[in-house]
Amino acid sequence: MVFTCTFPCNPVFQFQRLFTRSRLQQHHSAPPLSPSNLKPSSSSSSSHHYSHTFSLIQDSAVIACLRANSAEQAMEAARAAVNGGIAVLEIVRSTPGVFEVLQALANEYPTKAFGVGTVLTAEDAKTAIKAGAKFLMSPATVNDILDDVRDTDVLYMPGVMTPTEIYSAHNAGAKIVKIQ
């Protein structure tokens, strides 16, 4: 499981630092886990679907979070972020025209991972997936979304705050969580 933590940067972007188990253990002086434990398990029937997105997230160690006041501003900021080296970009659901922006970015930069954040309904999740989302984020675990993406190539990252929420999300099938 990979954990993310959000750090505010400026009004447009927030950066989320990924914490893998080995990074967490390094901070606590415990022996690191083997690299095979940090990758999605190949024994799971759906693990190969999302492994490319999972690898991009793990390799980049940063997820840029875009919140904009207009679709035009979102496109301009997203292009600047990608051209500046960002490989994984979350567009917040409240951004006007979020799904159109997502679709345009996914077509323009097919090797990057674009996703939608603050997804609260299965309907929004399905719309985001149709627009090209490679990952979805929520402020909490939404089981309907988790069930809908289980056998797809879309990675779902529910937000968690407590050990109980982490455990519950993991037991529900989450492969990665966002620590709020």
Coordinates of N, CA and C in Angstrom, one line a residue, residues 1-6 16-19 50 52-58 60-65 87-91 113-120 125 129 133-143 145-147 149-150 152-161 165-166 169-170 173-180:
M1 N 0.8 -1.2 0.0 CA 0.0 0.0 0.0 C 0.9 1.2 0.0
V2 N 0.5 2.3 -0.7 CA 1.2 3.5 -0.8 C 0.3 4.5 -0.1
F3 N 0.9 5.4 0.7 CA 0.2 6.4 1.4 C 0.6 7.8 0.9
T4 N -0.4 8.7 0.7 CA -0.1 10.0 0.3 C -0.4 11.0 1.4
C5 N 0.2 12.1 1.4 CA 0.0 13.2 2.3 C 0.0 14.5 1.6
T6 N -1.0 15.3 1.8 CA -1.1 16.6 1.0 C -0.4 17.7 1.7
Q16 N 1.3 16.3 -3.2 CA 1.1 15.2 -2.3 C 2.3 14.3 -2.4
R17 N 2.9 14.1 -1.2 CA 4.1 13.3 -1.1 C 3.7 11.9 -0.8
L18 N 4.2 11.0 -1.6 CA 3.9 9.6 -1.4 C 4.8 9.0 -0.3
F19 N 4.2 8.2 0.5 CA 5.0 7.4 1.5 C 4.8 6.0 1.3
Y50 N -4.0 -1.8 -13.2 CA -3.6 -0.5 -12.7 C -2.1 -0.3 -12.4
H52 N 0.5 0.2 -14.3 CA 1.2 1.3 -14.9 C 1.0 2.6 -14.1
T53 N -0.3 2.9 -13.8 CA -0.6 4.1 -13.0 C 0.1 4.1 -11.6
F54 N 0.0 2.9 -11.0 CA 0.7 2.7 -9.7 C 2.2 3.0 -9.8
S55 N 2.8 2.5 -10.8 CA 4.2 2.7 -11.1 C 4.6 4.1 -11.3
L56 N 3.8 4.8 -12.1 CA 4.0 6.2 -12.3 C 3.9 7.0 -11.0
I57 N 2.9 6.7 -10.2 CA 2.8 7.4 -8.9 C 3.9 7.1 -8.0
Q58 N 4.3 5.8 -8.0 CA 5.5 5.5 -7.1 C 6.8 6.1 -7.6
S60 N 7.2 8.8 -9.4 CA 7.2 10.3 -9.4 C 7.2 10.8 -7.9
A61 N 6.7 10.1 -7.0 CA 6.6 10.4 -5.6 C 5.9 11.7 -5.3
V62 N 5.3 12.3 -6.3 CA 4.6 13.6 -6.2 C 3.3 13.5 -7.0
I63 N 2.2 13.9 -6.5 CA 1.0 14.0 -7.2 C 0.6 15.5 -7.1
A64 N 0.6 16.2 -8.3 CA 0.2 17.6 -8.3 C -1.3 17.7 -8.2
C65 N -1.8 18.5 -7.4 CA -3.3 18.7 -7.3 C -3.7 20.0 -7.8
A87 N 4.3 14.2 -13.7 CA 3.8 13.0 -14.5 C 2.5 12.5 -14.0
V88 N 2.1 13.0 -12.8 CA 0.8 12.5 -12.2 C 0.1 13.8 -11.7
L89 N -1.1 14.0 -12.2 CA -1.8 15.3 -11.9 C -3.3 14.9 -11.6
E90 N -3.7 15.4 -10.4 CA -5.1 15.3 -10.0 C -5.8 16.6 -10.3
I91 N -6.9 16.6 -10.9 CA -7.8 17.8 -11.1 C -8.9 17.6 -10.1
A113 N -0.3 10.4 -16.2 CA -1.5 9.9 -15.4 C -2.3 11.0 -14.9
F114 N -3.5 11.2 -15.4 CA -4.4 12.2 -14.9 C -5.6 11.6 -14.2
G115 N -6.0 12.3 -13.1 CA -7.1 11.8 -12.3 C -8.0 12.9 -11.8
V116 N -9.0 12.5 -11.1 CA -10.0 13.4 -10.6 C -10.0 13.3 -9.1
G117 N -10.0 14.4 -8.4 CA -10.0 14.3 -6.9 C -11.4 14.8 -6.4
T118 N -11.6 14.5 -5.1 CA -12.9 14.8 -4.5 C -14.1 14.2 -5.2
V119 N -13.9 13.0 -5.6 CA -15.0 12.2 -6.3 C -15.8 11.6 -5.2
L120 N -17.1 11.9 -5.1 CA -17.9 11.4 -4.0 C -19.0 10.5 -4.4
A125 N -17.5 9.1 -10.7 CA -16.4 8.2 -11.0 C -16.5 7.6 -12.4
I129 N -13.9 8.3 -15.5 CA -13.3 7.1 -16.2 C -13.5 7.2 -17.7
A133 N -9.7 9.3 -16.9 CA -9.0 9.3 -15.6 C -8.3 7.9 -15.4
K134 N -7.1 8.0 -15.0 CA -6.3 6.8 -14.6 C -6.4 6.6 -13.1
F135 N -6.8 7.6 -12.4 CA -7.0 7.4 -10.9 C -8.1 8.3 -10.4
L136 N -8.6 8.0 -9.3 CA -9.7 8.8 -8.6 C -9.3 8.9 -7.2
M137 N -9.6 10.1 -6.6 CA -9.4 10.3 -5.2 C -10.7 10.8 -4.5
S138 N -10.8 10.4 -3.3 CA -12.0 10.8 -2.5 C -11.5 11.2 -1.1
P139 N -12.2 12.1 -0.4 CA -11.8 12.4 1.0 C -12.1 11.3 2.0
A140 N -12.9 10.3 1.6 CA -13.2 9.2 2.4 C -13.4 7.9 1.5
T141 N -13.5 6.8 2.1 CA -13.7 5.6 1.3 C -15.2 5.5 0.9
V142 N -15.4 5.5 -0.5 CA -16.7 5.4 -1.0 C -16.8 4.0 -1.6
N143 N -17.5 3.1 -0.9 CA -17.5 1.7 -1.4 C -18.1 1.5 -2.8
I145 N -17.7 3.4 -5.3 CA -16.6 3.7 -6.3 C -15.6 2.6 -6.3
L146 N -15.2 2.1 -5.1 CA -14.3 1.0 -5.0 C -14.7 -0.2 -5.7
D147 N -16.0 -0.5 -5.6 CA -16.6 -1.7 -6.2 C -16.6 -1.5 -7.8
V149 N -14.5 0.2 -9.6 CA -13.2 0.3 -10.3 C -12.4 -1.0 -10.0
R150 N -12.9 -1.9 -9.3 CA -12.2 -3.1 -8.8 C -11.5 -3.9 -10.0
T152 N -11.0 -2.7 -13.2 CA -10.6 -1.8 -14.3 C -9.1 -1.4 -14.2
D153 N -8.7 -0.6 -15.1 CA -7.3 -0.1 -15.1 C -7.3 1.2 -14.3
V154 N -8.3 1.6 -13.6 CA -8.3 2.8 -12.8 C -8.0 2.5 -11.3
L155 N -7.1 3.3 -10.8 CA -6.7 3.2 -9.4 C -7.5 4.2 -8.5
Y156 N -8.1 3.7 -7.5 CA -8.9 4.5 -6.6 C -8.1 4.7 -5.3
M157 N -8.0 6.0 -4.9 CA -7.3 6.4 -3.7 C -8.3 7.0 -2.7
P158 N -8.8 6.3 -1.8 CA -9.7 6.9 -0.8 C -8.9 7.6 0.3
G159 N -9.4 8.7 0.8 CA -8.8 9.5 1.8 C -9.0 8.8 3.2
V160 N -8.0 8.8 4.0 CA -8.1 8.2 5.4 C -7.4 9.1 6.4
M161 N -7.8 9.0 7.6 CA -7.1 9.8 8.7 C -6.6 8.9 9.8
E165 N -9.4 3.7 9.6 CA -9.8 4.0 8.3 C -8.9 3.4 7.3
I166 N -7.6 3.4 7.6 CA -6.6 2.7 6.7 C -6.9 1.3 6.6
A169 N -10.2 0.6 4.6 CA -10.0 0.8 3.2 C -9.2 -0.3 2.6
H170 N -8.2 -0.8 3.2 CA -7.4 -1.9 2.8 C -8.2 -3.2 2.7
G173 N -10.4 -3.3 -0.3 CA -9.8 -3.5 -1.5 C -8.9 -2.4 -2.0
A174 N -8.8 -1.3 -1.3 CA -7.9 -0.2 -1.7 C -6.5 -0.7 -1.8
K175 N -5.8 -0.3 -2.9 CA -4.4 -0.6 -3.1 C -3.5 0.5 -2.7
I176 N -4.1 1.7 -2.5 CA -3.3 2.9 -2.2 C -4.3 3.8 -1.5
V177 N -3.9 4.6 -0.5 CA -4.7 5.5 0.2 C -4.1 6.9 0.3
K178 N -4.9 7.9 0.5 CA -4.4 9.2 0.7 C -4.6 9.6 2.2
I179 N -3.5 9.9 2.9 CA -3.7 10.3 4.3 C -4.0 11.7 4.3
Q180 N -5.1 12.1 4.9 CA -5.6 13.5 4.9 C -4.9 14.3 5.9

